[in-house]
Amino acid sequence: MYEALPVLRASTMREAGLSGSALRRRVGSDGPGRLVRVGPNAFVRGADWDAATPRRRYVTRVYARLGRLSTRAVASHTSALAIHGLPSLHGWLGPVHASVPASMYRTRTPGLVLHTRPVPPAERRPAGTISVTTVPRTVIDIALTGDVRSAVMVADAALRNGTRRAELDEALDQHARTRSTARLVLDLADGRAASPAESLARVVFRELGLPVPVLQQEFVVAGRRFAVDFWFPEQGVVIEVDGRVKYDEARYRNGRTPTQVFLDEKRRHELLLTVPGVRRIIRLEWRDLWDLDALALRLRSAGLPCVVRPVRSARG
């Protein structure tokens, strides 16, 4: 689980002799004592905030908000994704989400969204000073929003991280009053998707009417084994979904320089093209998955049947 930055409460700081006006000056300052406001009467040290990732900043806002609510409030939806380390299609800049009893419900505010679907004890777990919905319950909450792209991404990650499909099915049976979209999400979910980008790509391919691809198909070339992201055997097309992190971040390079990674990928590409039946290899980036008109043209030119005309939608 992701932990929050240390949250400083205004009440505690006042007890230590810091007045309200002094707090406000620190929030607006650029000095070593700078504070960042993360919730009502809640602050973190500026240096800690500057060094934190977007997810950890969001988790900190979750703890700052829920620390002021009743213990019956449970971090849920996007807030639960952040704490569990699950992906969010829409990033970490939105409001905090909590599930509360109906008696606690109040109008949504810019920084806080409340949900009233009951969370029984079996579907919550402690997370430091607050509670969070379990992974299966979180997956179903996201699926019930109707956002198939987001929900498949989350469900894939949950399965990849060890959640059993039976747990997701049980959570769906408990909560899905309108089942169609949530059932579709679980039908599409596949733990073999190795990244959020692959999950999104699979949903986009379905939206375009492509044939169902084989995931993580292995080919053996010159004694070396390669697994590709998507394989369309009837058309002889391989699709790989790459991101710049493969070249930019050390954890993906395994000690190699970005140039070495590029050359290794080039050799891999050339070897795969020697496999009987492999006719084309298409490499996609995250940004390609949002321009469906351009993507459909690329896929059709490679011989893949996109039978559905793209529907324009705003990037999430």
PDB file of N, CA, C and O in Angstrom, residues 153-204:
ATOM      1  N   MET A 153      -8.536  -1.578 -17.144  1.00  0.00           N
ATOM      2  CA  MET A 153      -7.176  -1.317 -16.715  1.00  0.00           C
ATOM      3  C   MET A 153      -6.974  -1.722 -15.257  1.00  0.00           C
ATOM      4  O   MET A 153      -5.976  -2.364 -14.891  1.00  0.00           O
ATOM      5  N   VAL A 154      -7.948  -1.371 -14.413  1.00  0.00           N
ATOM      6  CA  VAL A 154      -7.856  -1.695 -12.986  1.00  0.00           C
ATOM      7  C   VAL A 154      -8.007  -3.193 -12.760  1.00  0.00           C
ATOM      8  O   VAL A 154      -7.258  -3.803 -11.983  1.00  0.00           O
ATOM      9  N   ALA A 155      -8.985  -3.809 -13.432  1.00  0.00           N
ATOM     10  CA  ALA A 155      -9.217  -5.243 -13.250  1.00  0.00           C
ATOM     11  C   ALA A 155      -8.009  -6.058 -13.719  1.00  0.00           C
ATOM     12  O   ALA A 155      -7.610  -7.036 -13.061  1.00  0.00           O
ATOM     13  N   ASP A 156      -7.421  -5.675 -14.850  1.00  0.00           N
ATOM     14  CA  ASP A 156      -6.212  -6.365 -15.320  1.00  0.00           C
ATOM     15  C   ASP A 156      -5.109  -6.298 -14.275  1.00  0.00           C
ATOM     16  O   ASP A 156      -4.440  -7.298 -13.976  1.00  0.00           O
ATOM     17  N   ALA A 157      -4.885  -5.105 -13.722  1.00  0.00           N
ATOM     18  CA  ALA A 157      -3.820  -4.927 -12.729  1.00  0.00           C
ATOM     19  C   ALA A 157      -4.100  -5.742 -11.475  1.00  0.00           C
ATOM     20  O   ALA A 157      -3.182  -6.326 -10.885  1.00  0.00           O
ATOM     21  N   ALA A 158      -5.360  -5.792 -11.059  1.00  0.00           N
ATOM     22  CA  ALA A 158      -5.706  -6.572  -9.872  1.00  0.00           C
ATOM     23  C   ALA A 158      -5.393  -8.051 -10.094  1.00  0.00           C
ATOM     24  O   ALA A 158      -4.791  -8.718  -9.226  1.00  0.00           O
ATOM     25  N   LEU A 159      -5.793  -8.595 -11.250  1.00  0.00           N
ATOM     26  CA  LEU A 159      -5.503  -9.994 -11.556  1.00  0.00           C
ATOM     27  C   LEU A 159      -3.995 -10.229 -11.664  1.00  0.00           C
ATOM     28  O   LEU A 159      -3.472 -11.247 -11.183  1.00  0.00           O
ATOM     29  N   ARG A 160      -3.300  -9.302 -12.271  1.00  0.00           N
ATOM     30  CA  ARG A 160      -1.850  -9.415 -12.431  1.00  0.00           C
ATOM     31  C   ARG A 160      -1.152  -9.429 -11.067  1.00  0.00           C
ATOM     32  O   ARG A 160      -0.128 -10.094 -10.890  1.00  0.00           O
ATOM     33  N   ASN A 161      -1.725  -8.731 -10.100  1.00  0.00           N
ATOM     34  CA  ASN A 161      -1.107  -8.616  -8.779  1.00  0.00           C
ATOM     35  C   ASN A 161      -1.568  -9.693  -7.803  1.00  0.00           C
ATOM     36  O   ASN A 161      -1.209  -9.652  -6.627  1.00  0.00           O
ATOM     37  N   GLY A 162      -2.377 -10.656  -8.281  1.00  0.00           N
ATOM     38  CA  GLY A 162      -2.707 -11.784  -7.414  1.00  0.00           C
ATOM     39  C   GLY A 162      -4.154 -11.916  -6.985  1.00  0.00           C
ATOM     40  O   GLY A 162      -4.511 -12.904  -6.335  1.00  0.00           O
ATOM     41  N   THR A 163      -5.003 -10.941  -7.268  1.00  0.00           N
ATOM     42  CA  THR A 163      -6.424 -11.086  -6.969  1.00  0.00           C
ATOM     43  C   THR A 163      -7.007 -12.200  -7.845  1.00  0.00           C
ATOM     44  O   THR A 163      -6.699 -12.281  -9.030  1.00  0.00           O
ATOM     45  N   ARG A 164      -7.833 -13.055  -7.258  1.00  0.00           N
ATOM     46  CA  ARG A 164      -8.418 -14.157  -8.016  1.00  0.00           C
ATOM     47  C   ARG A 164      -9.693 -13.702  -8.725  1.00  0.00           C
ATOM     48  O   ARG A 164     -10.445 -12.884  -8.206  1.00  0.00           O
ATOM     49  N   ARG A 165      -9.918 -14.245  -9.897  1.00  0.00           N
ATOM     50  CA  ARG A 165     -11.117 -13.893 -10.665  1.00  0.00           C
ATOM     51  C   ARG A 165     -12.380 -14.204  -9.873  1.00  0.00           C
ATOM     52  O   ARG A 165     -13.361 -13.460  -9.945  1.00  0.00           O
ATOM     53  N   ALA A 166     -12.359 -15.283  -9.088  1.00  0.00           N
ATOM     54  CA  ALA A 166     -13.531 -15.635  -8.284  1.00  0.00           C
ATOM     55  C   ALA A 166     -13.862 -14.543  -7.278  1.00  0.00           C
ATOM     56  O   ALA A 166     -15.040 -14.308  -6.969  1.00  0.00           O
ATOM     57  N   GLU A 167     -12.854 -13.847  -6.778  1.00  0.00           N
ATOM     58  CA  GLU A 167     -13.102 -12.744  -5.842  1.00  0.00           C
ATOM     59  C   GLU A 167     -13.800 -11.587  -6.539  1.00  0.00           C
ATOM     60  O   GLU A 167     -14.676 -10.929  -5.953  1.00  0.00           O
ATOM     61  N   LEU A 168     -13.410 -11.311  -7.787  1.00  0.00           N
ATOM     62  CA  LEU A 168     -14.070 -10.242  -8.535  1.00  0.00           C
ATOM     63  C   LEU A 168     -15.513 -10.628  -8.856  1.00  0.00           C
ATOM     64  O   LEU A 168     -16.421  -9.795  -8.758  1.00  0.00           O
ATOM     65  N   ASP A 169     -15.726 -11.881  -9.232  1.00  0.00           N
ATOM     66  CA  ASP A 169     -17.087 -12.337  -9.534  1.00  0.00           C
ATOM     67  C   ASP A 169     -17.979 -12.231  -8.297  1.00  0.00           C
ATOM     68  O   ASP A 169     -19.141 -11.816  -8.385  1.00  0.00           O
ATOM     69  N   GLU A 170     -17.443 -12.592  -7.152  1.00  0.00           N
ATOM     70  CA  GLU A 170     -18.228 -12.520  -5.912  1.00  0.00           C
ATOM     71  C   GLU A 170     -18.585 -11.074  -5.579  1.00  0.00           C
ATOM     72  O   GLU A 170     -19.720 -10.771  -5.192  1.00  0.00           O
ATOM     73  N   ALA A 171     -17.617 -10.175  -5.740  1.00  0.00           N
ATOM     74  CA  ALA A 171     -17.890  -8.757  -5.473  1.00  0.00           C
ATOM     75  C   ALA A 171     -18.934  -8.219  -6.441  1.00  0.00           C
ATOM     76  O   ALA A 171     -19.806  -7.423  -6.056  1.00  0.00           O
ATOM     77  N   LEU A 172     -18.877  -8.647  -7.696  1.00  0.00           N
ATOM     78  CA  LEU A 172     -19.871  -8.216  -8.672  1.00  0.00           C
ATOM     79  C   LEU A 172     -21.259  -8.701  -8.272  1.00  0.00           C
ATOM     80  O   LEU A 172     -22.236  -7.945  -8.326  1.00  0.00           O
ATOM     81  N   ASP A 173     -21.367  -9.943  -7.849  1.00  0.00           N
ATOM     82  CA  ASP A 173     -22.663 -10.492  -7.448  1.00  0.00           C
ATOM     83  C   ASP A 173     -23.243  -9.735  -6.256  1.00  0.00           C
ATOM     84  O   ASP A 173     -24.462  -9.594  -6.122  1.00  0.00           O
ATOM     85  N   GLN A 174     -22.389  -9.217  -5.400  1.00  0.00           N
ATOM     86  CA  GLN A 174     -22.850  -8.512  -4.204  1.00  0.00           C
ATOM     87  C   GLN A 174     -23.380  -7.115  -4.508  1.00  0.00           C
ATOM     88  O   GLN A 174     -24.278  -6.632  -3.825  1.00  0.00           O
ATOM     89  N   HIS A 175     -22.847  -6.470  -5.544  1.00  0.00           N
ATOM     90  CA  HIS A 175     -23.097  -5.033  -5.671  1.00  0.00           C
ATOM     91  C   HIS A 175     -23.660  -4.559  -6.997  1.00  0.00           C
ATOM     92  O   HIS A 175     -24.077  -3.405  -7.094  1.00  0.00           O
ATOM     93  N   ALA A 176     -23.652  -5.369  -8.021  1.00  0.00           N
ATOM     94  CA  ALA A 176     -24.021  -4.859  -9.342  1.00  0.00           C
ATOM     95  C   ALA A 176     -25.526  -4.906  -9.551  1.00  0.00           C
ATOM     96  O   ALA A 176     -26.069  -5.913  -9.977  1.00  0.00           O
ATOM     97  N   ARG A 177     -26.172  -3.803  -9.243  1.00  0.00           N
ATOM     98  CA  ARG A 177     -27.623  -3.730  -9.518  1.00  0.00           C
ATOM     99  C   ARG A 177     -27.862  -3.585 -11.017  1.00  0.00           C
ATOM    100  O   ARG A 177     -28.814  -4.131 -11.556  1.00  0.00           O
ATOM    101  N   THR A 178     -27.027  -2.821 -11.686  1.00  0.00           N
ATOM    102  CA  THR A 178     -27.055  -2.780 -13.148  1.00  0.00           C
ATOM    103  C   THR A 178     -25.781  -3.456 -13.608  1.00  0.00           C
ATOM    104  O   THR A 178     -24.699  -2.894 -13.518  1.00  0.00           O
ATOM    105  N   ARG A 179     -25.888  -4.651 -14.109  1.00  0.00           N
ATOM    106  CA  ARG A 179     -24.746  -5.530 -14.236  1.00  0.00           C
ATOM    107  C   ARG A 179     -24.029  -5.447 -15.573  1.00  0.00           C
ATOM    108  O   ARG A 179     -22.889  -5.870 -15.678  1.00  0.00           O
ATOM    109  N   SER A 180     -24.675  -4.942 -16.620  1.00  0.00           N
ATOM    110  CA  SER A 180     -24.151  -5.165 -17.967  1.00  0.00           C
ATOM    111  C   SER A 180     -22.727  -4.650 -18.157  1.00  0.00           C
ATOM    112  O   SER A 180     -21.852  -5.382 -18.613  1.00  0.00           O
ATOM    113  N   THR A 181     -22.473  -3.390 -17.807  1.00  0.00           N
ATOM    114  CA  THR A 181     -21.139  -2.838 -18.023  1.00  0.00           C
ATOM    115  C   THR A 181     -20.118  -3.505 -17.112  1.00  0.00           C
ATOM    116  O   THR A 181     -19.011  -3.854 -17.540  1.00  0.00           O
ATOM    117  N   ALA A 182     -20.479  -3.709 -15.847  1.00  0.00           N
ATOM    118  CA  ALA A 182     -19.551  -4.340 -14.909  1.00  0.00           C
ATOM    119  C   ALA A 182     -19.237  -5.771 -15.327  1.00  0.00           C
ATOM    120  O   ALA A 182     -18.096  -6.226 -15.224  1.00  0.00           O
ATOM    121  N   ARG A 183     -20.241  -6.484 -15.832  1.00  0.00           N
ATOM    122  CA  ARG A 183     -20.002  -7.854 -16.293  1.00  0.00           C
ATOM    123  C   ARG A 183     -19.080  -7.855 -17.509  1.00  0.00           C
ATOM    124  O   ARG A 183     -18.196  -8.708 -17.631  1.00  0.00           O
ATOM    125  N   LEU A 184     -19.279  -6.887 -18.405  1.00  0.00           N
ATOM    126  CA  LEU A 184     -18.401  -6.762 -19.563  1.00  0.00           C
ATOM    127  C   LEU A 184     -16.958  -6.553 -19.123  1.00  0.00           C
ATOM    128  O   LEU A 184     -16.035  -7.157 -19.678  1.00  0.00           O
ATOM    129  N   VAL A 185     -16.754  -5.705 -18.121  1.00  0.00           N
ATOM    130  CA  VAL A 185     -15.401  -5.427 -17.626  1.00  0.00           C
ATOM    131  C   VAL A 185     -14.735  -6.710 -17.155  1.00  0.00           C
ATOM    132  O   VAL A 185     -13.582  -7.009 -17.504  1.00  0.00           O
ATOM    133  N   LEU A 186     -15.451  -7.505 -16.365  1.00  0.00           N
ATOM    134  CA  LEU A 186     -14.847  -8.737 -15.856  1.00  0.00           C
ATOM    135  C   LEU A 186     -14.631  -9.755 -16.972  1.00  0.00           C
ATOM    136  O   LEU A 186     -13.675 -10.533 -16.937  1.00  0.00           O
ATOM    137  N   ASP A 187     -15.521  -9.757 -17.963  1.00  0.00           N
ATOM    138  CA  ASP A 187     -15.316 -10.653 -19.103  1.00  0.00           C
ATOM    139  C   ASP A 187     -14.061 -10.279 -19.890  1.00  0.00           C
ATOM    140  O   ASP A 187     -13.364 -11.148 -20.428  1.00  0.00           O
ATOM    141  N   LEU A 188     -13.764  -8.974 -19.960  1.00  0.00           N
ATOM    142  CA  LEU A 188     -12.596  -8.507 -20.705  1.00  0.00           C
ATOM    143  C   LEU A 188     -11.309  -8.588 -19.891  1.00  0.00           C
ATOM    144  O   LEU A 188     -10.214  -8.619 -20.468  1.00  0.00           O
ATOM    145  N   ALA A 189     -11.420  -8.607 -18.573  1.00  0.00           N
ATOM    146  CA  ALA A 189     -10.234  -8.539 -17.722  1.00  0.00           C
ATOM    147  C   ALA A 189      -9.297  -9.715 -17.979  1.00  0.00           C
ATOM    148  O   ALA A 189      -9.731 -10.858 -18.128  1.00  0.00           O
ATOM    149  N   ASP A 190      -8.002  -9.420 -18.013  1.00  0.00           N
ATOM    150  CA  ASP A 190      -7.006 -10.451 -18.305  1.00  0.00           C
ATOM    151  C   ASP A 190      -5.696 -10.067 -17.628  1.00  0.00           C
ATOM    152  O   ASP A 190      -5.094  -9.033 -17.961  1.00  0.00           O
ATOM    153  N   GLY A 191      -5.273 -10.875 -16.691  1.00  0.00           N
ATOM    154  CA  GLY A 191      -4.056 -10.576 -15.947  1.00  0.00           C
ATOM    155  C   GLY A 191      -2.787 -10.701 -16.758  1.00  0.00           C
ATOM    156  O   GLY A 191      -1.708 -10.317 -16.288  1.00  0.00           O
ATOM    157  N   ARG A 192      -2.887 -11.212 -17.995  1.00  0.00           N
ATOM    158  CA  ARG A 192      -1.688 -11.301 -18.833  1.00  0.00           C
ATOM    159  C   ARG A 192      -1.277  -9.949 -19.390  1.00  0.00           C
ATOM    160  O   ARG A 192      -0.147  -9.794 -19.876  1.00  0.00           O
ATOM    161  N   ALA A 193      -2.167  -8.971 -19.362  1.00  0.00           N
ATOM    162  CA  ALA A 193      -1.789  -7.622 -19.797  1.00  0.00           C
ATOM    163  C   ALA A 193      -0.670  -7.120 -18.892  1.00  0.00           C
ATOM    164  O   ALA A 193      -0.833  -7.050 -17.674  1.00  0.00           O
ATOM    165  N   ALA A 194       0.457  -6.782 -19.476  1.00  0.00           N
ATOM    166  CA  ALA A 194       1.649  -6.481 -18.685  1.00  0.00           C
ATOM    167  C   ALA A 194       1.743  -5.032 -18.237  1.00  0.00           C
ATOM    168  O   ALA A 194       2.634  -4.697 -17.455  1.00  0.00           O
ATOM    169  N   SER A 195       0.847  -4.168 -18.710  1.00  0.00           N
ATOM    170  CA  SER A 195       0.937  -2.757 -18.359  1.00  0.00           C
ATOM    171  C   SER A 195      -0.424  -2.099 -18.551  1.00  0.00           C
ATOM    172  O   SER A 195      -1.277  -2.617 -19.284  1.00  0.00           O
ATOM    173  N   PRO A 196      -0.642  -0.936 -17.929  1.00  0.00           N
ATOM    174  CA  PRO A 196      -1.883  -0.203 -18.175  1.00  0.00           C
ATOM    175  C   PRO A 196      -2.085   0.139 -19.644  1.00  0.00           C
ATOM    176  O   PRO A 196      -3.217   0.126 -20.137  1.00  0.00           O
ATOM    177  N   ALA A 197      -0.997   0.440 -20.359  1.00  0.00           N
ATOM    178  CA  ALA A 197      -1.130   0.769 -21.779  1.00  0.00           C
ATOM    179  C   ALA A 197      -1.653  -0.420 -22.571  1.00  0.00           C
ATOM    180  O   ALA A 197      -2.465  -0.263 -23.484  1.00  0.00           O
ATOM    181  N   GLU A 198      -1.214  -1.631 -22.234  1.00  0.00           N
ATOM    182  CA  GLU A 198      -1.719  -2.815 -22.918  1.00  0.00           C
ATOM    183  C   GLU A 198      -3.206  -3.022 -22.617  1.00  0.00           C
ATOM    184  O   GLU A 198      -3.975  -3.450 -23.493  1.00  0.00           O
ATOM    185  N   SER A 199      -3.608  -2.739 -21.386  1.00  0.00           N
ATOM    186  CA  SER A 199      -5.027  -2.867 -21.035  1.00  0.00           C
ATOM    187  C   SER A 199      -5.865  -1.891 -21.845  1.00  0.00           C
ATOM    188  O   SER A 199      -6.906  -2.257 -22.409  1.00  0.00           O
ATOM    189  N   LEU A 200      -5.425  -0.645 -21.901  1.00  0.00           N
ATOM    190  CA  LEU A 200      -6.159   0.356 -22.680  1.00  0.00           C
ATOM    191  C   LEU A 200      -6.195  -0.035 -24.148  1.00  0.00           C
ATOM    192  O   LEU A 200      -7.240   0.076 -24.804  1.00  0.00           O
ATOM    193  N   ALA A 201      -5.073  -0.511 -24.675  1.00  0.00           N
ATOM    194  CA  ALA A 201      -5.022  -0.891 -26.083  1.00  0.00           C
ATOM    195  C   ALA A 201      -6.045  -1.978 -26.389  1.00  0.00           C
ATOM    196  O   ALA A 201      -6.730  -1.931 -27.425  1.00  0.00           O
ATOM    197  N   ARG A 202      -6.180  -2.941 -25.494  1.00  0.00           N
ATOM    198  CA  ARG A 202      -7.115  -4.037 -25.746  1.00  0.00           C
ATOM    199  C   ARG A 202      -8.549  -3.549 -25.828  1.00  0.00           C
ATOM    200  O   ARG A 202      -9.339  -4.008 -26.657  1.00  0.00           O
ATOM    201  N   VAL A 203      -8.906  -2.593 -24.977  1.00  0.00           N
ATOM    202  CA  VAL A 203     -10.260  -2.035 -25.023  1.00  0.00           C
ATOM    203  C   VAL A 203     -10.444  -1.215 -26.301  1.00  0.00           C
ATOM    204  O   VAL A 203     -11.496  -1.286 -26.957  1.00  0.00           O
ATOM    205  N   VAL A 204      -9.431  -0.450 -26.666  1.00  0.00           N
ATOM    206  CA  VAL A 204      -9.508   0.351 -27.896  1.00  0.00           C
ATOM    207  C   VAL A 204      -9.649  -0.554 -29.113  1.00  0.00           C
ATOM    208  O   VAL A 204     -10.441  -0.276 -30.021  1.00  0.00           O
TER     209      VAL A 204
END
